[in-house]
Coordinates of C-alpha atoms and ligand atoms in Angstrom, one line a residue:
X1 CA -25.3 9.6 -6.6
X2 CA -22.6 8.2 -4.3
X3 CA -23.8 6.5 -1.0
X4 CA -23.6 8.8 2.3
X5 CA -22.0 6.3 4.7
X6 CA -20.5 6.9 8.0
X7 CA -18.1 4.1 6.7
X8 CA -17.2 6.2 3.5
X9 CA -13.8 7.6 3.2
X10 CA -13.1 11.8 2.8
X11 CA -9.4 11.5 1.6
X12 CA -8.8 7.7 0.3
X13 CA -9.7 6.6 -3.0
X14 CA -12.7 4.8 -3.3
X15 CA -15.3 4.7 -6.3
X16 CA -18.9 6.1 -5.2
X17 CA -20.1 2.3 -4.8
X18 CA -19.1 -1.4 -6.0
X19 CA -16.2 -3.9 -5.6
X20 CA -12.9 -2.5 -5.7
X21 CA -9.9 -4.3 -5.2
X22 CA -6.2 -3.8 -6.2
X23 CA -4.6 -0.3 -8.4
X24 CA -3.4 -1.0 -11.6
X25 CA -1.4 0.7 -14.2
X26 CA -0.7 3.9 -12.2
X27 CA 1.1 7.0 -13.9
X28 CA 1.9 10.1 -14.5
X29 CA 1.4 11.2 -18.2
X30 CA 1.2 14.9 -19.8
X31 CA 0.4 16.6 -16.8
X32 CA -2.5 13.9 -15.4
X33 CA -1.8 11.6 -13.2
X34 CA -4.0 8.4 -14.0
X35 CA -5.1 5.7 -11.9
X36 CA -7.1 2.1 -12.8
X37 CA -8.2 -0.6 -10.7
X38 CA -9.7 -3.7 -10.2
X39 CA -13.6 -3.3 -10.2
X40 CA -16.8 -5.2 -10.4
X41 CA -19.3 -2.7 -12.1
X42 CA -22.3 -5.0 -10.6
X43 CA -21.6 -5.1 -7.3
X44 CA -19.9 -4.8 -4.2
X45 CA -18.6 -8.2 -4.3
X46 CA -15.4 -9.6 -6.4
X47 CA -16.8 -11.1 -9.7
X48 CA -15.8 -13.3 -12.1
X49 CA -16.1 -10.2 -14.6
X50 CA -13.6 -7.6 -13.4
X51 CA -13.3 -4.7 -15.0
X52 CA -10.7 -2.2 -15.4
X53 CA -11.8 1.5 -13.8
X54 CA -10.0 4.5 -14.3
X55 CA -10.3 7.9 -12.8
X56 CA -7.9 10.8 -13.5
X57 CA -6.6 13.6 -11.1
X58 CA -4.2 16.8 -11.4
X59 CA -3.0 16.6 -7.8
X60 CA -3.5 13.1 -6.3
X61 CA -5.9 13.9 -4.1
X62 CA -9.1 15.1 -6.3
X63 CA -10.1 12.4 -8.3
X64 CA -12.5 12.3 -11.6
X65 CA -13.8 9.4 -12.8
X66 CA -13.9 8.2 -16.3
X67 CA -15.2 5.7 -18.2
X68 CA -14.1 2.0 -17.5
X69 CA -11.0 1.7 -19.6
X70 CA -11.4 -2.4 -19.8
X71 CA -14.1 -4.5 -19.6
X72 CA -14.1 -8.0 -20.2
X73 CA -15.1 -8.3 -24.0
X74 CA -12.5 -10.5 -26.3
X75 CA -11.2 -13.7 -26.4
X76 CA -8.3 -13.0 -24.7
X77 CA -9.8 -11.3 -21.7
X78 CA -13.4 -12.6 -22.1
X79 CA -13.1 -14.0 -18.5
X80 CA -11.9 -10.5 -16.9
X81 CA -9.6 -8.2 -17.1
X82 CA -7.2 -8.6 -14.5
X83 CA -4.4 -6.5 -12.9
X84 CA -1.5 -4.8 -14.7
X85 CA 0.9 -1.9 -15.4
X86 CA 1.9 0.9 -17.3
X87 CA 5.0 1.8 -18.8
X88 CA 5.7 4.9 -20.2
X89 CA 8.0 4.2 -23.7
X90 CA 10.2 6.6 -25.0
X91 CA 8.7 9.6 -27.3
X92 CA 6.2 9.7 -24.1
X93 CA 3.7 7.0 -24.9
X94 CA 2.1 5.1 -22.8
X95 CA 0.9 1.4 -23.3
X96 CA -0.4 -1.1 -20.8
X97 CA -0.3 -4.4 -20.2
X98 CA -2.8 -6.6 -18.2
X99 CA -3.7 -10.0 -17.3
X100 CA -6.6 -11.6 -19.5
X101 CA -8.7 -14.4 -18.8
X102 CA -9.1 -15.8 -21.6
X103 CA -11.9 -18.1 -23.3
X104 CA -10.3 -21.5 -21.8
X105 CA -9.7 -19.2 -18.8
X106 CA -6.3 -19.6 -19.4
X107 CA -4.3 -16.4 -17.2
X108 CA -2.5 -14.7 -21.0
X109 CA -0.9 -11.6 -20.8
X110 CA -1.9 -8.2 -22.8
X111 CA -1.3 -5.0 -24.4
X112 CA -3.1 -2.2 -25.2
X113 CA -2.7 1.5 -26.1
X114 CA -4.4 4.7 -25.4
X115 CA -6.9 5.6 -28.6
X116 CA -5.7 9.0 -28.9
X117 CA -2.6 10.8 -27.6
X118 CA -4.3 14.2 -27.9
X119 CA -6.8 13.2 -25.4
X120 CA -5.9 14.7 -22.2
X121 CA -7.3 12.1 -20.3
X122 CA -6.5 9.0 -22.6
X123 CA -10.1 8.1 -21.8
X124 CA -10.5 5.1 -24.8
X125 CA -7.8 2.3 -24.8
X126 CA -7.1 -0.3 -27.9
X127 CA -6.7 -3.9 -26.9
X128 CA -3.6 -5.0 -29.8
X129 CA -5.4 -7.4 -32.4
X130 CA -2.6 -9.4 -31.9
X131 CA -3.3 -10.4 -28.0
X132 CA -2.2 -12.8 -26.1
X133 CA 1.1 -11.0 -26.2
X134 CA 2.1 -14.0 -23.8
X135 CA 0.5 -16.8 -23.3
X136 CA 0.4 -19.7 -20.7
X137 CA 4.1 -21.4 -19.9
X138 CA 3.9 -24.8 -20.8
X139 CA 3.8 -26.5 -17.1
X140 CA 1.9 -23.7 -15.6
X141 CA -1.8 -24.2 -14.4
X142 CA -3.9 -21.9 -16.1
X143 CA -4.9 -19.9 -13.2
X144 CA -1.1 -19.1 -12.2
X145 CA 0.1 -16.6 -14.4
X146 CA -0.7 -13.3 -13.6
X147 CA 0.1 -9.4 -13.0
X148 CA 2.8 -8.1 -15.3
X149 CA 4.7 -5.2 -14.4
X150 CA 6.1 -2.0 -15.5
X151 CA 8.9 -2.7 -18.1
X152 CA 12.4 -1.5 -17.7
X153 CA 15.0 -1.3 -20.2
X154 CA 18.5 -2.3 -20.0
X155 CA 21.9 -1.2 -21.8
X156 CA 21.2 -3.6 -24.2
X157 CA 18.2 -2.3 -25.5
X158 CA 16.2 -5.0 -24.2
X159 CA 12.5 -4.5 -22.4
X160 CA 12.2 -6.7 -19.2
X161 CA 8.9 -7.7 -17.2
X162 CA 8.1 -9.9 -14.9
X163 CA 5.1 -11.6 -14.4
X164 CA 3.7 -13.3 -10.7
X165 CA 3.4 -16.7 -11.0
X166 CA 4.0 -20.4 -9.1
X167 CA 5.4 -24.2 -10.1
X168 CA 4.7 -27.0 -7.5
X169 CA 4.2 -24.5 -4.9
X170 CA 7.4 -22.6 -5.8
X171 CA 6.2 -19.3 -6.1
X172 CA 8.2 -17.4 -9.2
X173 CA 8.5 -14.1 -10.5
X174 CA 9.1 -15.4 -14.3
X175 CA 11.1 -12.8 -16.6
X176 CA 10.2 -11.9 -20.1
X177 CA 12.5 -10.0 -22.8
X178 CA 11.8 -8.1 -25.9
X179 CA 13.1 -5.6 -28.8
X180 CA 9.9 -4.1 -29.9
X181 CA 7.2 -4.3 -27.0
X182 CA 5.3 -7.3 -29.1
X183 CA 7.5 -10.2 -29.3
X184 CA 8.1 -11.5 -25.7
X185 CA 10.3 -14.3 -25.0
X186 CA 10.9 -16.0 -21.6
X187 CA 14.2 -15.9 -20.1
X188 CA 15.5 -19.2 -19.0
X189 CA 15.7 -18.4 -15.6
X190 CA 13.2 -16.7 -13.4
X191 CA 14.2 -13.3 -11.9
X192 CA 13.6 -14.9 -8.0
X193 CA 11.8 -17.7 -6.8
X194 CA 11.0 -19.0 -3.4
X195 CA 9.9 -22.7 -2.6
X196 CA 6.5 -23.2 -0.4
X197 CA 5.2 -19.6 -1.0
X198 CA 2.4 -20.3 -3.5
X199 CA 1.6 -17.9 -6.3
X200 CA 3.0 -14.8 -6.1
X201 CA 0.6 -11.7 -7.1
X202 CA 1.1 -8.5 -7.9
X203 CA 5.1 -8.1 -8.5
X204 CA 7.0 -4.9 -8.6
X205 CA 10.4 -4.7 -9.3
X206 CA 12.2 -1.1 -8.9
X207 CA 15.0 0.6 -8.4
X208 CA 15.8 3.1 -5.3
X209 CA 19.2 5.4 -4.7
X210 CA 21.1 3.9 -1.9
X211 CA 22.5 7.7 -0.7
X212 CA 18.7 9.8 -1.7
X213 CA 15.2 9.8 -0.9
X214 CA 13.9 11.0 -4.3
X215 CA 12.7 8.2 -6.6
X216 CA 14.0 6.6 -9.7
X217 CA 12.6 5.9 -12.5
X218 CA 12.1 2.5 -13.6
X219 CA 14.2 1.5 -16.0
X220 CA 17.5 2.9 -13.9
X221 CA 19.7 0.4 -13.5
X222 CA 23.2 2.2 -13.7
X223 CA 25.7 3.5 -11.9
X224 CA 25.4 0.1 -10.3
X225 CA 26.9 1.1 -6.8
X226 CA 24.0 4.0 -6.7
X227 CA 21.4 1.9 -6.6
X228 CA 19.3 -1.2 -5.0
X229 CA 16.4 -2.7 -6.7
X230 CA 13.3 -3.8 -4.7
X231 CA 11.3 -6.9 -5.7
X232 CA 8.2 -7.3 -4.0
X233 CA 5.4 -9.9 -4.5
X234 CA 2.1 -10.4 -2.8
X235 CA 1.8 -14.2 -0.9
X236 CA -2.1 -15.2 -1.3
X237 CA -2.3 -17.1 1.5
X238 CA -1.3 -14.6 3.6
X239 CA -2.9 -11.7 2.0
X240 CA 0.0 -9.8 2.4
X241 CA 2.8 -7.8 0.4
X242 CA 6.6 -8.7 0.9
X243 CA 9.7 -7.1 -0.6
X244 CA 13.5 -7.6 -0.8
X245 CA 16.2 -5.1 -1.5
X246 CA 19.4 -6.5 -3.4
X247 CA 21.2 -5.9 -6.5
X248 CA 20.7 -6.7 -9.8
X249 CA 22.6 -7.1 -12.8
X250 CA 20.8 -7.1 -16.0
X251 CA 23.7 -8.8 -17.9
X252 CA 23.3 -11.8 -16.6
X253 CA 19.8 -11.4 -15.1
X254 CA 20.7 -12.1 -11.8
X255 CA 18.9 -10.3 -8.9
X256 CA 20.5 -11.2 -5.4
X257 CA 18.1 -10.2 -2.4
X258 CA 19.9 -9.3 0.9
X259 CA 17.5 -9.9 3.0
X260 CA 15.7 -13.6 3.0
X261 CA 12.0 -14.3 3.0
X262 CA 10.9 -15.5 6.7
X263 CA 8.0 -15.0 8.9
X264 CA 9.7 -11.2 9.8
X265 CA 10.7 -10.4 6.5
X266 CA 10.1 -6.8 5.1
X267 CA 6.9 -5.4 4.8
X268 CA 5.3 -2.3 3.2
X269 CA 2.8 -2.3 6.0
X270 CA 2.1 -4.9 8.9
X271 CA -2.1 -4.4 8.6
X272 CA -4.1 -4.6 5.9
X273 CA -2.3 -3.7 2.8
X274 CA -2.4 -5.8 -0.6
X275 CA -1.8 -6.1 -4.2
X276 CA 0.2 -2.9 -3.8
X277 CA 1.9 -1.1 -6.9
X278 CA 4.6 2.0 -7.5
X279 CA 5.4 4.1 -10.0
X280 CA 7.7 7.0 -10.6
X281 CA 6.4 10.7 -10.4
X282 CA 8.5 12.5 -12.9
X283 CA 6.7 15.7 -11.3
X284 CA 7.8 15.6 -8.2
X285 CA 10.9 13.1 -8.9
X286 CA 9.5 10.3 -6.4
X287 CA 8.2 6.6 -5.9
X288 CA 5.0 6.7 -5.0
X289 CA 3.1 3.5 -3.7
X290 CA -0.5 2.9 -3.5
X291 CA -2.2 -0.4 -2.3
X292 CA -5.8 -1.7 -1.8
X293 CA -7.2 -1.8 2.0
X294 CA -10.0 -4.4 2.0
X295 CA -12.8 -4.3 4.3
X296 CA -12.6 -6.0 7.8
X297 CA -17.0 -6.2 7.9
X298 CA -18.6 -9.3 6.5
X299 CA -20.0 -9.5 2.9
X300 CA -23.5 -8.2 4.2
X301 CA -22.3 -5.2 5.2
X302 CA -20.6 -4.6 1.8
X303 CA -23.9 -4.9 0.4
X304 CA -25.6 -2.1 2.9
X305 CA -22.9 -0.3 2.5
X306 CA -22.9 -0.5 -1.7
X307 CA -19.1 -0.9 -1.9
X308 CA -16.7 -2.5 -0.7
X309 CA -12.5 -1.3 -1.1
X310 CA -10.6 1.6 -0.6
X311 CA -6.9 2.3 -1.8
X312 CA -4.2 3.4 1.0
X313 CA -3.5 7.1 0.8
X314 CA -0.4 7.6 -1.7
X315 CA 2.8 7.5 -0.3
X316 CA 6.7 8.6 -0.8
X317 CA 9.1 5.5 -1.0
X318 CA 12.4 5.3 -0.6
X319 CA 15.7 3.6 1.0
X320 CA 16.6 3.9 4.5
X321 CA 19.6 5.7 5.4
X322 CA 21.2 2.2 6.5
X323 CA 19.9 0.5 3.1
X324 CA 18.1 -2.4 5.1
X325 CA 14.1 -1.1 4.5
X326 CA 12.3 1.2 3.0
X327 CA 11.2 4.4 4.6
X328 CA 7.3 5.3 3.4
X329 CA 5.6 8.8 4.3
X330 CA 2.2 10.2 3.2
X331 CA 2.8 11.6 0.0
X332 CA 2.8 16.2 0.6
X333 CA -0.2 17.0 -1.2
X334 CA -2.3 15.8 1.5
X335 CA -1.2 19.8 3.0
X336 CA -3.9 21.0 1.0
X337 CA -6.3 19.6 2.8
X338 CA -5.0 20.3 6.2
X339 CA -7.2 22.8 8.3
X340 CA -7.3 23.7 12.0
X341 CA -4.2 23.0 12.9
X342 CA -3.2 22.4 16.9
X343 CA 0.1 22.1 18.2
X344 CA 1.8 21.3 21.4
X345 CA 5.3 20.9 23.3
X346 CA 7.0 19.3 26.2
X347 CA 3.7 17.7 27.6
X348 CA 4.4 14.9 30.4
X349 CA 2.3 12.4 29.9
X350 CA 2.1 10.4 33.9
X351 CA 1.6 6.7 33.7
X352 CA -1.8 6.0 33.5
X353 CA -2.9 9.2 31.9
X354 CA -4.7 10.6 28.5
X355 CA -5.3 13.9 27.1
X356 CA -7.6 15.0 24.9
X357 CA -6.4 16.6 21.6
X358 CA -9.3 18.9 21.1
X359 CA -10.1 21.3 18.1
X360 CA -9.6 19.1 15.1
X361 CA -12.5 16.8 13.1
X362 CA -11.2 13.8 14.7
X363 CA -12.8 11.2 12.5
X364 CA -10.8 13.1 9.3
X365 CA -7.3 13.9 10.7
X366 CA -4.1 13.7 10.1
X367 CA -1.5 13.4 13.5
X368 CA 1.6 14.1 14.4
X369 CA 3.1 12.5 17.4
X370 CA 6.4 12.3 18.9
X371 CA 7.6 10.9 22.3
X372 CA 10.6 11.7 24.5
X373 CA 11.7 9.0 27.2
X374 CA 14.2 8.8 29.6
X375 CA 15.3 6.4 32.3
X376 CA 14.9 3.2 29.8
X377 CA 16.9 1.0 32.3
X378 CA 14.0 0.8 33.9
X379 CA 12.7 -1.3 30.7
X380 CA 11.3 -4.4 30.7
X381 CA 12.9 -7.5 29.5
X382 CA 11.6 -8.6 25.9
X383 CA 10.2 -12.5 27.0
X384 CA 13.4 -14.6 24.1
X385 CA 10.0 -16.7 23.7
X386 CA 8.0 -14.0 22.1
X387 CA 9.3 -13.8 18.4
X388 CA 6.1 -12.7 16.6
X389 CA 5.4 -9.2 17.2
X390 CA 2.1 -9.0 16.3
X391 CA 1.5 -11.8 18.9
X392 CA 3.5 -9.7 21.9
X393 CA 0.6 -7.1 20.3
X394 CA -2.3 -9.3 20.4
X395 CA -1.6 -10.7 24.3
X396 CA -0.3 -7.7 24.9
X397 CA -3.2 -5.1 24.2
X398 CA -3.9 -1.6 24.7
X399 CA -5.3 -2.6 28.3
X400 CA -2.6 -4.1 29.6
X401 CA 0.1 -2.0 31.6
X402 CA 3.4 -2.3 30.6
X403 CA 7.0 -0.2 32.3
X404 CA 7.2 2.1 29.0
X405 CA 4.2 1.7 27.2
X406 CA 1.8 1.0 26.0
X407 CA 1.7 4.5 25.2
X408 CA 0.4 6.5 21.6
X409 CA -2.5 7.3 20.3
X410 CA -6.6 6.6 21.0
X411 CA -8.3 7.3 17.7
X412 CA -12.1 7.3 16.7
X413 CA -12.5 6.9 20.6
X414 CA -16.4 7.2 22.1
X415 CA -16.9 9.4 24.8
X416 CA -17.0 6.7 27.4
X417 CA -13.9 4.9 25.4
X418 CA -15.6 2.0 25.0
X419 CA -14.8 2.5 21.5
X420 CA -11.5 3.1 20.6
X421 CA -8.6 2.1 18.0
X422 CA -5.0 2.0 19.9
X423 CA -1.7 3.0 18.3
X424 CA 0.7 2.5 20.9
X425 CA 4.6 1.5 21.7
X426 CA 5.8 -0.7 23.8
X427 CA 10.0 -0.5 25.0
X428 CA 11.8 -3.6 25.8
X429 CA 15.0 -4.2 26.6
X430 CA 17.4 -7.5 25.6
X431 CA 20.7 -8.0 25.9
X432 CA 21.5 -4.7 26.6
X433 CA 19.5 -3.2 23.5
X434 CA 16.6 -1.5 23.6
X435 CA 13.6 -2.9 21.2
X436 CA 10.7 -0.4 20.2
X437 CA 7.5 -2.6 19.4
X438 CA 4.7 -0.9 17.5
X439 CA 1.1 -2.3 17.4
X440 CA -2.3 -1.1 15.9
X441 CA -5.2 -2.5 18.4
X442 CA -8.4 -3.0 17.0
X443 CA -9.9 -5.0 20.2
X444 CA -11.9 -2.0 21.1
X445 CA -12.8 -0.8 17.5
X446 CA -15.9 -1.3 17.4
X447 CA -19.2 -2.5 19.8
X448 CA -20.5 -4.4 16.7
X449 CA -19.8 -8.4 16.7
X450 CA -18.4 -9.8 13.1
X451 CA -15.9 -7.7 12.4
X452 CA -12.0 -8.9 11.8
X453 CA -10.7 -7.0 15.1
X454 CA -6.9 -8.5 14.6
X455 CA -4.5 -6.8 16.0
X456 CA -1.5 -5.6 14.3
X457 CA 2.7 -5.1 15.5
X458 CA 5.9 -4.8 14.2
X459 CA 9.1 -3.8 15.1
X460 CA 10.6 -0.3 14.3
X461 CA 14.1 -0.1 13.8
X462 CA 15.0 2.9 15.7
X463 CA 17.1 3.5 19.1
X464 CA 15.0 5.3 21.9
X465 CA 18.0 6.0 23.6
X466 CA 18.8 8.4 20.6
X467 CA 15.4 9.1 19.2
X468 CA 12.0 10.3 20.1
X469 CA 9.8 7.7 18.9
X470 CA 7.0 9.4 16.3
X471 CA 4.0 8.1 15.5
X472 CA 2.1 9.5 12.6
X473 CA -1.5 8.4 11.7
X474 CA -4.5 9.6 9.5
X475 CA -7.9 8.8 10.2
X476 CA -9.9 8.3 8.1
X477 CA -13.7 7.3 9.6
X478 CA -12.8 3.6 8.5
X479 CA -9.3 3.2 8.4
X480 CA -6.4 4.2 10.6
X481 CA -3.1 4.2 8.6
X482 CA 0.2 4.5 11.2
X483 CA 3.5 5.6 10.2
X484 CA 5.9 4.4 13.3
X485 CA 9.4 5.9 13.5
X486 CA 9.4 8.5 10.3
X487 CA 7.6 5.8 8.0
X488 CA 9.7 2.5 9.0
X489 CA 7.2 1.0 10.3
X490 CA 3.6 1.2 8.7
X491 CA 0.3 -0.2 10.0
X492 CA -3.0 0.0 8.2
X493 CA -6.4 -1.1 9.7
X494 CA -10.2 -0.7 9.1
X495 CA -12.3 -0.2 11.7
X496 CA -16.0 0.5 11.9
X497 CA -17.3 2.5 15.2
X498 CA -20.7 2.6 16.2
X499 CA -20.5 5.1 18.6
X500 CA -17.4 7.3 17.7
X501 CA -18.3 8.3 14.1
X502 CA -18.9 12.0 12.9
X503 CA -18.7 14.7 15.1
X504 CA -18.6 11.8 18.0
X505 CA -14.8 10.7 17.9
X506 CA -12.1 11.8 20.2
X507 CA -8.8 11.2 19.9
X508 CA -6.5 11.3 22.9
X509 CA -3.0 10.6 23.6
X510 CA -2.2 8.3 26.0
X511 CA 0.2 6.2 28.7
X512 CA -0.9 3.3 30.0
X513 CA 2.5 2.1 31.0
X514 CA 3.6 3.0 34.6
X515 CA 6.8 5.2 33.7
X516 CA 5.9 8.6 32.9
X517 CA 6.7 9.5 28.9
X518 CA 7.5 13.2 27.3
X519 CA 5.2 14.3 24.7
X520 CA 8.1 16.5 22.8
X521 CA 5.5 17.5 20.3
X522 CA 2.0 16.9 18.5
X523 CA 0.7 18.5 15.4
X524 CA -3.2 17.4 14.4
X525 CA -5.3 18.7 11.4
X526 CA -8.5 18.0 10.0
X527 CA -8.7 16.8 7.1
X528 CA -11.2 18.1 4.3
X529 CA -12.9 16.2 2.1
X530 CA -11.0 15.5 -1.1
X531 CA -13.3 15.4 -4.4
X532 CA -13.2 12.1 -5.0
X533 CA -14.9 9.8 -7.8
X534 CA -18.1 12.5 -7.7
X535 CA -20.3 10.9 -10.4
X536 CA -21.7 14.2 -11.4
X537 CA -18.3 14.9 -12.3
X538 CA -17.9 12.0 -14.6
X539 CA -16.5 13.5 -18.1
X540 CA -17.8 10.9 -20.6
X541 CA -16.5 10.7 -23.8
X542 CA -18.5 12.4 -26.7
X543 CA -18.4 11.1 -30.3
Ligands
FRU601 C1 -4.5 -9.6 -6.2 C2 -5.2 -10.3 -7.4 C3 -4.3 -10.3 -8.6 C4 -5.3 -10.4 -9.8 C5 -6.4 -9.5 -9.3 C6 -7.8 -9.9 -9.7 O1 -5.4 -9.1 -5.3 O2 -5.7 -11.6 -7.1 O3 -3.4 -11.4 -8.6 O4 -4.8 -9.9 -11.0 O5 -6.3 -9.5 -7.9 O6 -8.7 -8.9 -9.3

């Protein structure tokens, strides 16, 4: 019986109730693509009894849900199962390895394998008798030692992991080795490390071509000149996912990051987006990324609500053209869902205007936006004082009339717009080069009090002077996930309207700067409801 909810999600994972947080152990295997995650089967509330849920799905968008594939129940994991990653070994068998909290609630690392091969859905998994297959580093508190990833294997016939973890405040991404999957030995020196960053959660570690946008799997490390690994690491302070791209060279297990880790470093996505995790689609030969979206509403409303979590929809990943960031797109598959289609060209937009896109199921929808501007010496200066973008965002809201911009997108707006999320662009100039700064405005979200209404921004590295400036977002009745400039930039927010839910929500474009902006074109479906975790479709395992 899953819980009707004006809240509830029709295209992003979520189970039918309880606590979910981050995706674990993602793949593709024998035509099924699997997904597990961090759940508390007891409530919508994070537990000191996680579990691991899985749920199964032929086209990542219709999801069936399965029995839990770990629960808390040995030694070694007595204390919860924590978050993890598959690797698929060669002769096309998957194992798993997770995070246990163990009897002394010590953070140990384990394996497991699926019961039977021949089950399509690899519904039973077998914790190895021989668990811990790592256990606490000696100088490690036993609460700091978490998250291992998928393996790779290098030319010399060696498996690597890595596994998230922090020493006086030095947060470390500590590298393991091994010849047969069981016996894992630390490798003197950590893959990366980064003083004052706390623990890091949730590494991945992968390689992208510098010259393609299709993915690669894993455990590609050569031609060396073809490709740039990412290492990215969750900061739990912040609540937020970072990554660097660099090189790496397995002999002598040296990865050297290009970019450093500051206040603007890199970021999958400047909203809510945590505890994210890739892996390679064979199918389709891509990197797809998935990450959990918490809830901005308090830990009553979780429990009138019945859950609490959704995942981000799945998207591509790959390397920018000019190799600095990653580009991220929602993956195709969401076409199958698209219906009544509306499409536009050449609209001026006057400053100070909005238009109604009308025809589509606003509070399901997937948009298309792209803007055309000319005159941009007419820009305003970009204030040297202002570094943080998402402060420019925050003083700088929705409301407040800019030259170019703010100009973008109104979604899950109430007739009278006092409710209304704002995806907008602002255009500065400095030193003779134009700046394009995106924000998601969550001010207006909602009429109800409580909520975490931060607003969002970020930079997108593209030159309006050259390029039309897209915006793509899907809504999704309680999040708004924004893909600025082709997928550079990427925004996620929850939001929980009172008044614009249902059949209520509009969605307009609009200018509220006072230079007039070109709406080159818009594209805007509903979205249909996906099948998603349907507890009636359970398919439990028979004896
Ligand atoms: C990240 C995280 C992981 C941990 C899991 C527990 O959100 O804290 O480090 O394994 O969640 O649910």
């Amino acid at each position: 019986e899953s819980l009707s909810s004006d809240k509830q999600t029709g295209f992003h994972f979520q189970p039918s109730r309880n606590w979910m947080n981050d995706p674990n152990g993602p793949m593709y295997y024998n035509g099924v693509y699997h997904i597990f995650y961090q759940y508390n089967p007891s409530g919508p509330h994070f537990s000191n009894q996680m579990h691991w849920a899985h749920s199964v799905s032929l086209d990542l968008i219709n999801w069936t849900p399965l029995d839990l594939a770990f629960s808390p129940t040995e030694p070694f994991d007595i204390n919860s199962c924590w978050s993890g990653s598959a690797t698929i070994l060669p002769g096309d068998k998957p194992v798993m390895l997770y995070t246990g909290i163990d009897s002394k609630n010590q953070q140990v690392q384990n394996l497991a394998v699926p019961k039977d091969l021949s089950d399509p859905y690899l519904r039973e998994w077998v914790k190895y008798s021989g668990n811990p297959i790592i256990s606490l580093p000696e100088g490690i508190q036993p609460d700091d030692f978490r998250d291992p990833t998928t393996t790779w294997l290098a030319e010399d016939g060696k498996w690597r992991m890595i596994v998230g973890s922090q020493k006086d405040k030095t947060g470390i991404a500590f590298l393991y080795k091994s010849d047969d999957f069981i016996n894992w030995t630390m490798n003197d020196a950590p893959l990366y490390k980064v003083e004052n960053t706390g623990i890091w959660e949730c590494p991945d570690f992968f390689p992208v071509w510098i010259d393609s946008t299709d993915g690669v799997d894993t455990s590609v490390i050569s031609p060396r000149d073809r490709v740039k690994h990412v290492l990215k690491f969750g900061l739990l302070h912040h609540a937020k996912d970072y990554y660097m791209i660099g090189s790496y060279n397995p002999e002598k297990e040296h990865y050297v990051p290009e970019n450093e880790l500051t206040d603007s470093t890199l970021r999958f996505d400047y909203g809510k987006y945590y505890g994210s995790k890739s892996f390679f689609d064979p199918v389709k030969n891509r990197r797809i990324l998935m990450a959990w979206v918490n809830e901005s509403d308090s830990e009553d409303d979780a429990i009138a609500k019945g859950w609490a979590g959704i995942q981000s929809f799945p998207r591509t990943l790959w390397l920018d053209g000019n190799q600095t960031q990653l580009i991220q797109w929602p993956i195709e598959e969401i076409e199958m869902l698209h219906e009544n289609e509306v499409s536009f060209h050449n609209k001026k937009l006057e400053g100070g205007s909005l238009h109604e896109v009308e025809g589509v199921t606003t509070s399901q929808a997937d948009v298309k936006i792209s803007f055309k501007l000319t005159n941009l010496e007419e820009a305003e200066e970009l204030d040297p004082s202002w570094i943080d973008p998402r402060l420019i965002c925050s003083e700088m809201d929705a409301s407040k009339k800019g030259k170019f911009g703010p100009f973008g997108l109104l979604a899950l707006a109430s007739h009278d717009l006092t409710e209304q999320t704002a995806i907008f662009f602002r255009i500065f100039q400095n030193n003779g080069r134009y700046v394009v700064l995106m924000c998601s405005d969550q001010n207006r979200s909602s009429t109800k009090n409580g909520l975490d209404k931060m607003t969002y921004g970020a930079y997108v590295d593209i030159d309006p002077q050259q390029e039309e400036i897209s915006l793509r977002t899907l809504i999704d009745h309680s999040i708004v996930e924004s893909f600025g400039g082709g997928g550079k930039t990427c925004i996620t927010a929850r939001v929980y309207p009172t008044l614009a839910v249902g059949n209520e929500a509009r969605l307009f474009a609009f200018n509220n700067g006072t230079e007039s902006v070109l709406i080159s074109k818009l594209n805007a479906w509903s979205v249909k409801k996906a099948r998603i975790n349907i507890v009636e479709e359970t398919i439990r395992c028979t004896d």
